[in-house]
Coordinates of C-alpha atoms in Angstrom, one line a residue:
Chain A
M24 CA 0.4 -14.3 10.6
A25 CA -0.7 -10.8 9.7
I26 CA -1.8 -8.7 12.5
Q27 CA -5.0 -6.8 12.0
Q28 CA -5.2 -3.6 13.5
K29 CA -8.3 -1.2 13.3
V30 CA -7.2 2.1 12.2
I31 CA -10.2 4.5 11.1
L32 CA -9.2 7.6 8.9
Y33 CA -11.6 10.7 8.7
L34 CA -11.1 12.3 5.2
I35 CA -12.6 16.0 5.3
S36 CA -12.7 18.1 2.5
D37 CA -14.8 21.2 1.1
S38 CA -14.0 20.0 -2.4
V39 CA -13.8 16.3 -3.5
G40 CA -10.8 15.3 -1.1
E41 CA -9.0 13.2 -3.8
T42 CA -5.5 14.4 -2.8
A43 CA -6.0 13.9 0.7
F44 CA -7.2 10.5 0.1
N45 CA -4.2 9.9 -2.1
L46 CA -1.8 11.0 0.2
A47 CA -3.3 8.8 3.3
Q48 CA -2.7 5.8 1.1
A49 CA 0.3 6.7 0.7
A50 CA 1.4 6.7 4.1
M51 CA -0.9 3.8 5.0
A52 CA 1.0 1.6 2.4
Q53 CA 3.9 1.7 4.9
F54 CA 1.9 -0.8 7.0
P55 CA 0.8 -3.9 4.8
D56 CA -0.8 -5.4 7.7
I57 CA -3.4 -2.8 8.6
K58 CA -6.3 -2.6 6.4
P59 CA -7.3 1.2 7.5
I60 CA -11.2 2.4 7.2
Y61 CA -11.2 4.9 5.2
C62 CA -14.4 7.4 5.6
R63 CA -14.5 10.3 3.3
F64 CA -16.6 13.3 3.6
P65 CA -16.4 15.6 0.8
F66 CA -18.2 18.8 0.2
V67 CA -18.0 20.1 4.0
H68 CA -18.8 23.6 3.6
T69 CA -20.3 24.8 6.7
Q70 CA -19.4 24.7 10.4
E71 CA -22.5 22.9 11.5
K72 CA -21.8 19.9 9.0
L73 CA -18.3 19.9 10.1
M74 CA -19.2 19.7 13.9
R75 CA -21.4 16.4 13.3
V76 CA -18.5 15.0 11.2
L77 CA -16.1 15.9 14.3
E78 CA -18.7 14.4 17.1
Q79 CA -18.7 11.1 14.8
A80 CA -15.0 11.1 14.6
K81 CA -14.4 11.4 18.3
S82 CA -17.0 8.5 18.8
D83 CA -15.1 6.6 16.2
H84 CA -11.6 7.4 17.8
A85 CA -10.6 8.1 14.3
I86 CA -7.7 10.0 13.0
V87 CA -8.9 13.2 11.0
L88 CA -7.0 14.2 7.8
H89 CA -8.1 17.2 6.0
T90 CA -8.1 19.7 3.2
L91 CA -10.1 22.7 4.1
A92 CA -9.8 26.1 2.7
T93 CA -13.4 27.5 3.3
E94 CA -12.6 30.0 5.9
G95 CA -12.6 29.3 9.6
L96 CA -13.2 25.4 9.2
S97 CA -9.5 24.4 9.8
E98 CA -9.6 26.1 13.2
I99 CA -12.7 24.9 14.4
I100 CA -11.0 21.4 13.8
A101 CA -7.7 22.2 15.5
N102 CA -10.0 23.8 18.8
Y103 CA -11.8 20.8 18.7
A104 CA -9.2 18.4 18.6
E105 CA -7.5 20.2 21.4
Q106 CA -10.3 20.1 23.6
N107 CA -11.2 16.4 22.8
G108 CA -7.9 14.7 22.6
L109 CA -8.5 13.9 18.9
V110 CA -5.7 13.7 16.6
Q111 CA -5.9 15.9 13.1
I112 CA -3.6 16.2 10.6
D113 CA -4.3 19.7 8.4
Y114 CA -2.8 18.8 5.0
I115 CA -2.6 22.4 3.3
G116 CA -2.5 24.9 6.2
P117 CA 1.0 24.8 7.0
L118 CA 1.9 25.4 3.1
I119 CA -0.7 28.3 2.9
S120 CA 0.5 29.9 6.0
E121 CA 4.0 29.6 5.1
V122 CA 3.5 31.4 1.5
A123 CA 1.3 34.0 3.4
H124 CA 3.7 34.6 5.6
R125 CA 6.5 35.0 3.0
T126 CA 4.6 36.9 0.2
G127 CA 2.4 39.0 2.5
L128 CA -0.7 37.8 0.4
K129 CA -4.0 36.6 1.7
Q130 CA -5.5 33.2 1.1
S131 CA -8.8 33.3 -1.3
H132 CA -10.8 30.7 0.9
E133 CA -12.2 29.5 -1.9
A134 CA -13.0 25.5 -1.9
G135 CA -11.8 23.2 -4.7
A136 CA -9.9 26.1 -6.2
V137 CA -7.7 23.6 -8.0
H138 CA -10.8 21.7 -9.9
H139 CA -11.6 25.4 -11.7
L140 CA -13.2 25.0 -15.1
N141 CA -10.2 26.9 -16.6
E142 CA -8.8 26.3 -19.9
K143 CA -6.0 24.2 -18.9
Y144 CA -9.0 21.9 -17.3
F145 CA -10.7 21.9 -20.8
D146 CA -7.3 20.8 -22.3
R147 CA -6.8 18.1 -20.1
I148 CA -10.3 16.8 -21.1
S149 CA -9.1 17.2 -25.0
A150 CA -5.8 15.4 -23.9
M151 CA -8.0 12.6 -22.6
E152 CA -10.1 12.6 -25.7
F153 CA -7.1 12.6 -28.0
A154 CA -5.8 9.5 -26.1
V155 CA -8.9 7.4 -26.6
M156 CA -9.4 8.7 -30.4
Y157 CA -5.9 7.5 -31.4
D158 CA -5.5 4.5 -28.9
D159 CA -4.1 1.5 -30.5
G160 CA -2.9 3.1 -34.0
K161 CA -6.9 3.6 -34.5
D162 CA -6.0 6.4 -36.8
P163 CA -2.2 7.5 -37.9
K164 CA -2.9 11.0 -38.3
G165 CA -2.9 11.1 -34.5
F166 CA 1.2 10.7 -34.7
L167 CA 1.7 13.9 -36.2
E168 CA -0.4 15.8 -33.6
A169 CA 0.6 13.9 -30.5
D170 CA 3.0 15.2 -28.1
V171 CA 4.2 11.4 -27.4
V172 CA 3.9 8.2 -29.6
L173 CA 4.2 5.2 -27.6
L174 CA 5.1 2.0 -29.2
G175 CA 5.0 -1.3 -27.9
V176 CA 4.0 -4.8 -28.3
S177 CA 0.8 -6.3 -26.9
R178 CA 0.7 -6.1 -23.0
T179 CA 3.2 -3.1 -22.5
S180 CA 0.5 -1.1 -21.0
K181 CA 0.2 1.5 -24.0
T182 CA -3.3 2.4 -23.0
P183 CA -3.1 3.1 -19.5
L184 CA -0.1 5.1 -19.8
S185 CA -1.6 7.0 -22.7
L186 CA -4.6 8.0 -20.4
F187 CA -2.4 8.5 -17.4
L188 CA 0.1 11.1 -19.7
A189 CA -3.5 12.5 -20.9
N190 CA -4.4 13.4 -17.4
R191 CA -1.4 15.7 -17.0
N192 CA -2.5 17.6 -20.3
I193 CA -0.2 15.6 -22.5
K194 CA -1.6 14.2 -25.9
V195 CA -0.6 10.8 -26.7
A196 CA -1.0 8.3 -29.7
N197 CA -0.2 4.8 -29.5
L198 CA 0.6 2.0 -32.1
P199 CA 0.5 -1.8 -31.1
L200 CA 3.4 -3.5 -32.7
V201 CA 3.0 -7.1 -34.3
P202 CA 5.7 -8.3 -36.7
Q203 CA 3.6 -9.0 -39.9
A204 CA 1.9 -5.8 -39.7
H205 CA 2.6 -2.7 -41.9
I206 CA 4.0 0.4 -40.3
P207 CA 1.9 3.5 -40.9
D208 CA 4.3 6.0 -43.1
E209 CA 3.2 8.8 -40.6
L210 CA 5.3 7.4 -37.9
W211 CA 8.8 7.9 -40.0
K212 CA 7.6 11.8 -39.9
V213 CA 7.6 12.2 -36.3
D214 CA 10.5 13.6 -34.5
P215 CA 12.3 10.5 -32.8
K216 CA 12.4 12.4 -29.6
K217 CA 8.8 12.4 -29.4
I218 CA 8.8 8.4 -29.5
I219 CA 9.0 6.1 -26.9
G220 CA 9.3 2.5 -27.5
L221 CA 8.1 0.0 -24.7
T222 CA 9.7 -3.1 -24.4
N223 CA 9.3 -6.1 -21.3
D224 CA 10.9 -8.8 -20.2
P225 CA 9.8 -12.1 -22.2
T226 CA 9.3 -14.1 -18.9
V227 CA 7.0 -11.3 -17.4
L228 CA 5.1 -10.8 -20.8
N229 CA 4.6 -14.6 -21.0
N230 CA 2.8 -14.7 -17.4
I231 CA 0.6 -11.5 -18.0
R232 CA -0.5 -13.3 -21.5
R233 CA -1.2 -16.3 -20.2
E234 CA -3.3 -14.9 -17.2
R235 CA -5.1 -12.8 -19.8
M236 CA -6.0 -16.1 -21.6
I237 CA -7.3 -17.7 -18.2
A238 CA -9.4 -14.3 -18.1
Y239 CA -11.1 -15.1 -21.3
G240 CA -11.6 -18.8 -20.3
L241 CA -9.0 -20.0 -23.1
N242 CA -6.2 -22.4 -22.9
P243 CA -3.5 -20.2 -21.5
D244 CA -0.8 -22.0 -23.9
T245 CA -1.6 -20.2 -27.2
T246 CA 0.9 -18.4 -29.7
Y247 CA 0.2 -15.3 -28.2
S248 CA 1.7 -16.5 -24.9
N249 CA 4.4 -18.8 -26.5
M250 CA 7.9 -17.8 -25.5
D251 CA 9.4 -18.1 -28.9
Q252 CA 7.0 -15.7 -30.2
I253 CA 7.2 -13.2 -27.7
R254 CA 11.0 -13.4 -27.9
E255 CA 10.6 -12.7 -31.7
E256 CA 7.8 -9.7 -31.1
L257 CA 10.3 -8.2 -28.9
E258 CA 13.3 -8.4 -30.9
Y259 CA 11.0 -7.2 -34.0
A260 CA 10.2 -4.2 -31.7
N261 CA 13.5 -3.8 -30.3
K262 CA 15.0 -3.6 -33.9
L263 CA 12.4 -0.9 -34.9
Y264 CA 13.1 1.2 -31.8
K265 CA 17.0 1.3 -33.4
K266 CA 15.9 2.2 -36.7
L267 CA 13.7 5.2 -35.5
G268 CA 16.2 6.2 -32.9
C269 CA 13.8 6.5 -30.2
M270 CA 14.2 6.4 -26.2
V271 CA 13.1 2.7 -25.0
I272 CA 11.7 1.8 -21.7
N273 CA 11.5 -1.5 -20.2
V274 CA 8.1 -1.5 -18.3
A275 CA 8.8 -5.1 -16.3
H276 CA 8.9 -3.9 -12.9
R277 CA 7.6 -0.2 -13.2
S278 CA 4.1 1.0 -12.5
I279 CA 2.4 3.5 -14.9
E280 CA 3.0 6.3 -12.6
E281 CA 6.7 5.4 -12.6
T282 CA 7.0 4.6 -16.4
A283 CA 4.9 8.1 -16.9
T284 CA 7.4 10.0 -14.7
I285 CA 10.3 8.8 -16.5
I286 CA 8.8 10.0 -19.9
M287 CA 7.8 13.2 -18.4
E288 CA 11.2 13.8 -17.2
A289 CA 13.3 12.9 -20.6
L290 CA 10.7 15.0 -22.6
N291 CA 10.5 17.9 -20.4
L292 CA 6.9 18.0 -21.1
E293 CA 5.2 19.9 -18.2
D294 CA 5.0 23.3 -16.8
Y295 CA 7.4 22.7 -14.1
D296 CA 10.8 21.0 -13.8
Y297 CA 11.9 17.7 -13.2
K298 CA 15.1 17.9 -11.2
T299 CA 17.6 14.9 -11.1
S300 CA 20.4 15.5 -9.0
K301 CA 23.1 13.0 -9.9
Chain B
M5 CA -3.3 44.7 -11.1
A6 CA -2.0 40.8 -10.4
I7 CA 1.1 40.8 -7.9
Q8 CA 3.6 38.6 -9.1
Q9 CA 5.3 36.7 -6.3
K10 CA 8.2 34.4 -6.6
V11 CA 7.9 31.3 -4.6
I12 CA 9.8 28.3 -5.0
L13 CA 8.6 24.7 -4.2
Y14 CA 10.6 21.8 -4.0
L15 CA 9.0 18.4 -4.1
I16 CA 11.1 15.5 -3.0
S17 CA 9.8 12.1 -3.1
D18 CA 11.4 8.6 -3.1
S19 CA 8.9 7.6 -5.4
V20 CA 7.0 9.3 -8.4
G21 CA 6.0 12.6 -6.2
E22 CA 2.6 12.8 -7.7
T23 CA 0.6 13.0 -4.3
A24 CA 3.0 15.7 -2.9
F25 CA 2.5 17.6 -6.3
N26 CA -1.1 17.3 -6.3
L27 CA -1.5 18.7 -2.8
A28 CA 1.0 21.4 -3.3
Q29 CA -1.1 23.0 -6.1
A30 CA -4.5 22.3 -3.8
A31 CA -2.5 24.7 -1.3
M32 CA -1.5 27.2 -4.0
A33 CA -4.7 27.4 -5.5
Q34 CA -5.7 29.5 -2.5
F35 CA -3.3 32.4 -3.8
P36 CA -4.4 33.2 -7.7
D37 CA -2.0 35.8 -8.1
I38 CA 1.2 33.8 -7.2
K39 CA 2.9 31.6 -10.2
P40 CA 4.7 28.9 -8.0
I41 CA 7.9 27.3 -9.5
Y42 CA 7.7 23.6 -8.9
C43 CA 10.8 21.9 -9.0
R44 CA 10.2 17.9 -8.7
F45 CA 13.1 15.5 -7.5
P46 CA 11.4 12.0 -8.0
F47 CA 13.1 8.5 -7.1
V48 CA 15.4 10.4 -4.4
H49 CA 16.5 7.3 -2.5
T50 CA 20.1 8.1 -1.1
Q51 CA 21.3 10.6 1.4
E52 CA 23.9 11.7 -1.0
K53 CA 21.4 12.7 -3.5
L54 CA 19.2 14.2 -0.9
M55 CA 21.9 16.4 0.4
R56 CA 22.5 17.7 -3.0
V57 CA 18.9 18.6 -3.5
L58 CA 18.9 20.1 0.1
E59 CA 21.7 22.4 -0.9
Q60 CA 20.0 23.6 -4.0
A61 CA 16.7 24.0 -1.7
K62 CA 18.8 26.5 0.6
S63 CA 20.3 28.7 -2.3
D64 CA 16.9 28.9 -4.0
H65 CA 15.3 30.0 -0.8
A66 CA 12.7 27.2 -1.8
I67 CA 9.8 25.6 0.6
V68 CA 10.8 21.7 0.6
L69 CA 7.6 19.3 0.4
H70 CA 8.3 15.7 1.0
T71 CA 6.9 12.3 0.9
L72 CA 9.9 10.0 1.9
A73 CA 9.4 6.7 3.4
T74 CA 13.2 5.4 2.6
E75 CA 14.8 5.3 6.3
G76 CA 16.5 8.0 7.7
L77 CA 15.6 10.4 4.9
S78 CA 12.7 12.3 6.4
E79 CA 15.1 13.1 9.7
I80 CA 18.0 14.2 7.3
I81 CA 15.6 16.9 5.9
A82 CA 14.2 18.1 9.6
N83 CA 17.9 18.2 10.9
Y84 CA 19.0 19.9 7.8
A85 CA 16.3 22.4 7.7
E86 CA 16.5 23.2 11.3
Q87 CA 20.3 24.1 11.0
N88 CA 19.8 26.3 7.7
G89 CA 16.5 27.8 8.4
L90 CA 14.7 25.8 5.6
V91 CA 11.1 25.5 5.9
Q92 CA 10.1 21.8 5.4
I93 CA 6.6 20.1 5.4
D94 CA 6.3 16.1 6.1
Y95 CA 3.5 15.2 4.1
I96 CA 3.6 11.7 5.3
G97 CA 5.6 11.3 8.4
P98 CA 3.1 12.8 10.9
L99 CA 0.3 10.0 9.5
I100 CA 2.6 7.5 9.9
S101 CA 4.0 8.3 13.2
E102 CA 0.3 8.3 15.0
V103 CA -0.5 4.9 13.2
A104 CA 3.0 3.5 14.5
H105 CA 2.0 5.0 18.1
R106 CA -1.7 3.6 18.0
T107 CA -0.8 -0.1 16.7
G108 CA 2.7 -0.6 17.9
L109 CA 3.6 -1.5 14.5
K110 CA 6.8 -0.3 12.5
Q111 CA 6.6 1.1 9.1
S112 CA 7.9 -0.9 6.2
H113 CA 10.3 2.1 5.0
E114 CA 9.5 0.9 1.2
A115 CA 9.5 3.8 -1.2
G116 CA 6.6 3.9 -3.4
A117 CA 4.5 1.5 -1.5
V118 CA 1.6 2.3 -3.1
H119 CA 2.4 1.7 -6.6
H120 CA 3.1 -1.8 -5.9
L121 CA 2.1 -4.0 -9.0
N122 CA -0.6 -6.0 -7.0
E123 CA -3.8 -7.6 -8.1
K124 CA -5.8 -4.3 -7.8
Y125 CA -3.2 -2.2 -9.5
F126 CA -4.0 -4.7 -12.6
D127 CA -7.6 -4.2 -12.1
R128 CA -7.1 -0.7 -12.3
I129 CA -5.5 -1.1 -16.0
S130 CA -8.3 -3.5 -16.9
A131 CA -10.9 -1.0 -15.8
M132 CA -9.0 1.9 -17.9
E133 CA -9.1 -0.7 -20.9
F134 CA -12.7 -1.2 -20.4
A135 CA -13.6 2.3 -20.7
V136 CA -11.5 2.8 -23.7
M137 CA -13.4 -0.3 -25.3
Y138 CA -16.7 0.7 -24.4
D139 CA -16.7 4.2 -24.9
D140 CA -18.9 6.0 -27.2
G141 CA -21.3 3.3 -27.5
K142 CA -18.7 1.1 -29.4
D143 CA -20.1 -2.2 -28.4
P144 CA -23.4 -2.5 -26.5
K145 CA -22.1 -5.8 -24.6
G146 CA -20.2 -3.6 -22.5
F147 CA -23.6 -2.1 -20.9
L148 CA -24.2 -5.4 -19.3
E149 CA -20.6 -6.0 -17.9
A150 CA -20.2 -2.5 -16.5
D151 CA -20.3 -1.2 -12.8
V152 CA -21.8 2.1 -14.3
V153 CA -23.4 3.2 -17.4
L154 CA -23.0 6.8 -18.5
L155 CA -25.6 8.6 -21.3
G156 CA -25.6 11.9 -22.5
V157 CA -25.7 14.0 -25.4
S158 CA -22.4 15.1 -26.9
R159 CA -20.3 17.6 -24.9
T160 CA -21.8 16.4 -21.3
S161 CA -18.0 14.7 -20.4
K162 CA -18.8 11.2 -20.8
T163 CA -15.4 10.2 -21.9
P164 CA -13.2 11.8 -19.3
L165 CA -15.9 10.8 -16.7
S166 CA -15.2 7.2 -17.7
L167 CA -11.9 7.4 -17.6
F168 CA -11.7 9.0 -14.4
L169 CA -14.2 6.7 -12.8
A170 CA -11.8 3.7 -14.4
N171 CA -8.8 5.0 -12.4
R172 CA -10.6 4.3 -9.5
N173 CA -11.2 0.7 -10.5
I174 CA -14.4 1.0 -12.0
K175 CA -15.7 -0.3 -15.1
V176 CA -17.5 2.2 -17.2
A177 CA -19.5 2.1 -20.6
N178 CA -20.8 5.3 -21.8
L179 CA -23.5 5.7 -24.7
P180 CA -24.0 9.2 -26.6
L181 CA -27.7 10.2 -27.1
V182 CA -29.0 11.3 -30.2
P183 CA -32.7 12.1 -30.8
Q184 CA -32.8 9.9 -34.4
A185 CA -30.3 7.1 -33.3
H186 CA -31.4 3.6 -31.9
I187 CA -31.2 2.9 -28.2
P188 CA -29.3 -0.5 -28.0
D189 CA -31.9 -3.3 -26.3
E190 CA -28.8 -4.2 -24.0
L191 CA -29.6 -0.5 -22.1
W192 CA -32.7 -2.0 -20.9
K193 CA -31.5 -4.8 -19.2
V194 CA -29.2 -3.1 -17.4
D195 CA -30.2 -2.3 -13.6
P196 CA -31.5 1.3 -13.5
K197 CA -29.2 1.9 -10.4
K198 CA -26.2 1.3 -12.3
I199 CA -27.1 4.2 -15.4
I200 CA -26.6 7.7 -14.8
G201 CA -28.1 10.3 -17.3
L202 CA -25.9 13.2 -17.8
T203 CA -27.4 16.4 -18.7
N204 CA -26.3 20.1 -18.9
D205 CA -27.3 23.7 -19.3
P206 CA -28.6 24.7 -22.7
T207 CA -26.5 28.0 -22.8
V208 CA -23.5 26.0 -21.4
L209 CA -23.8 23.3 -23.9
N210 CA -24.2 26.2 -26.7
N211 CA -21.0 27.7 -25.7
I212 CA -19.0 24.4 -25.7
R213 CA -20.2 23.3 -29.0
R214 CA -19.4 26.8 -30.5
E215 CA -16.1 26.8 -29.3
R216 CA -15.4 23.1 -30.6
M217 CA -16.6 24.3 -34.2
I218 CA -14.6 27.2 -34.0
A219 CA -11.5 25.0 -32.8
Y220 CA -12.2 22.9 -35.9
G221 CA -11.8 25.8 -38.2
L222 CA -15.7 25.9 -38.8
N223 CA -18.7 28.3 -38.5
P224 CA -19.6 27.9 -35.2
D225 CA -23.5 28.7 -36.2
T226 CA -24.1 25.1 -37.0
T227 CA -27.3 22.9 -36.3
Y228 CA -24.9 21.3 -33.9
S229 CA -24.5 24.6 -31.6
N230 CA -28.1 25.6 -32.4
M231 CA -30.3 26.4 -29.3
D232 CA -33.5 24.9 -30.6
Q233 CA -31.6 21.8 -31.6
I234 CA -29.7 21.4 -28.2
R235 CA -33.1 21.9 -26.2
E236 CA -34.6 19.2 -28.3
E237 CA -31.9 17.0 -27.9
L238 CA -31.6 17.7 -23.9
E239 CA -35.7 17.2 -23.9
Y240 CA -35.0 13.6 -25.8
A241 CA -32.4 12.7 -23.1
N242 CA -34.3 13.8 -20.1
K243 CA -37.5 12.0 -21.4
L244 CA -35.4 8.8 -21.9
Y245 CA -33.9 9.1 -18.4
K246 CA -37.2 9.3 -17.1
K247 CA -38.3 6.2 -18.7
L248 CA -35.1 4.1 -17.6
G249 CA -35.9 5.4 -14.0
C250 CA -32.1 6.4 -13.9
M251 CA -30.1 8.9 -11.5
V252 CA -29.5 12.5 -13.5
I253 CA -26.6 14.7 -12.9
N254 CA -26.3 18.3 -14.5
V255 CA -22.5 18.7 -15.1
A256 CA -22.8 22.2 -16.3
H257 CA -21.0 24.0 -13.4
R258 CA -19.0 20.8 -12.2
S259 CA -15.5 19.5 -12.6
I260 CA -15.1 15.8 -13.7
E261 CA -14.0 14.9 -10.1
E262 CA -17.0 16.5 -8.7
T263 CA -19.4 14.7 -10.9
A264 CA -17.3 11.4 -10.4
T265 CA -17.5 11.7 -6.5
I266 CA -21.3 12.3 -6.8
I267 CA -21.5 9.0 -8.8
M268 CA -19.1 6.9 -6.4
E269 CA -21.0 8.2 -3.3
A270 CA -24.7 7.5 -4.8
L271 CA -23.5 4.0 -5.9
N272 CA -21.5 3.4 -3.0
L273 CA -18.8 2.0 -5.6
E274 CA -15.5 1.9 -3.7
D275 CA -13.9 0.0 -0.7
Y276 CA -14.2 3.0 1.8
D277 CA -17.1 4.7 2.6
Y278 CA -18.4 8.2 1.4
K279 CA -20.3 9.6 4.2
T280 CA -22.7 12.8 4.2
S281 CA -23.3 14.2 7.2
K282 CA -26.7 16.1 6.6

């Protein structure tokens, strides 16, 4: 029997509050039996607004999680929490204090500074548009411009993976592999280091494809979900990967985030270092 | 003159470490004059691996930020940090402790539990595929199945906004508005509450479109970037929005995240509450 426990989390931000929400989810994933109630309060910029949220938090006996850069607001929470026995966690304050201490610099106190509409931000939008434009082998010209070319048979998560990488400023084109179809000439001109061959376990693929057929209201036992057919497709794909000399990743038990991290690590694609301490 | 200060941040996770990285960026955005060096250590599962990272952190005089769920690892960091004068911030421990204390439950200690390949996860992938399939008015059937339909003239961030919302499990179709083009009949069958009309300031749009022409190696002063033309397009769009009775958002000075949050708040689209305390 699953125990249901009521945990109310207040997420307060002077910007969108996306990061605090993701972090809260990561922590709460440690308690699969709890279904937490998340209350998000984005764009809290003033003391008045904040005080109303805190009074509500008190009456809800909520845990308060916050990422507030606006001057004075995190201090208000700390004081209110101490006086009223409220539990609060400041997700950005400790790092800001430490950096200020080390460098002697003062924080800008600008809310949502990370969402600034700077050049990098527009690059990210371009990367997303690139991913949509060159999804599904739509235009082979994309292979030559892309930072990464993803190959894979149907249902190896090419599209969501392309979009996830795009969100990290990486230009991705992808090509679905079908044994009978022609491989565009452009692919052979791409540096094999930029190509990633996606593969999957036949049984996992069989399940996913059967489910997809059911979702479409069709008979699940089609050639699309046939095991021999799937094995043939995967064999075809693996032979092509060998011929191209590209890296191969099995996505069977990996989330998009995990596969994306492996790719970024292997290709050294971002403006920070991935380190693996072996 | 910008002061350059060296700040090295070690991000240690037993999963991907995406949330910690986002949070670190949010904090560091408070110091525009510092270009921090981020060193990411994903998939750290063992004491041996962790110890090597910590020794490296010590010699780099780094600030250690971590999201470790694997049993015993966060304690190792705390002890090592205390003995070696290392600064460390635990991004998930405080919330986990508080929840364990309130509920009497124990944490699962499973790494990357948030990335589990559960039903919701596959829904998200479906939503992403939906966004790509029904981007740019490709197929008007999408309007009837979508949770949100975005309308807007060229360069009002329809595509990135669709993808961002898809990442939150929301099915989005979008339609570019062009004064001469035919509006698909399906649009009039959609509940106007689900439709969002995007608009922009003419001068902002003029700048973006001129830059786009320059990026394409073309003369920036085309009809596409002409102010009269832009005003005409926006007027056409605004008239249509009025006729449809839909919500209108001006994206001129908003990031994708901000616009997406406004939409989710207005449509009450997620499985948690957005609260606005007025």
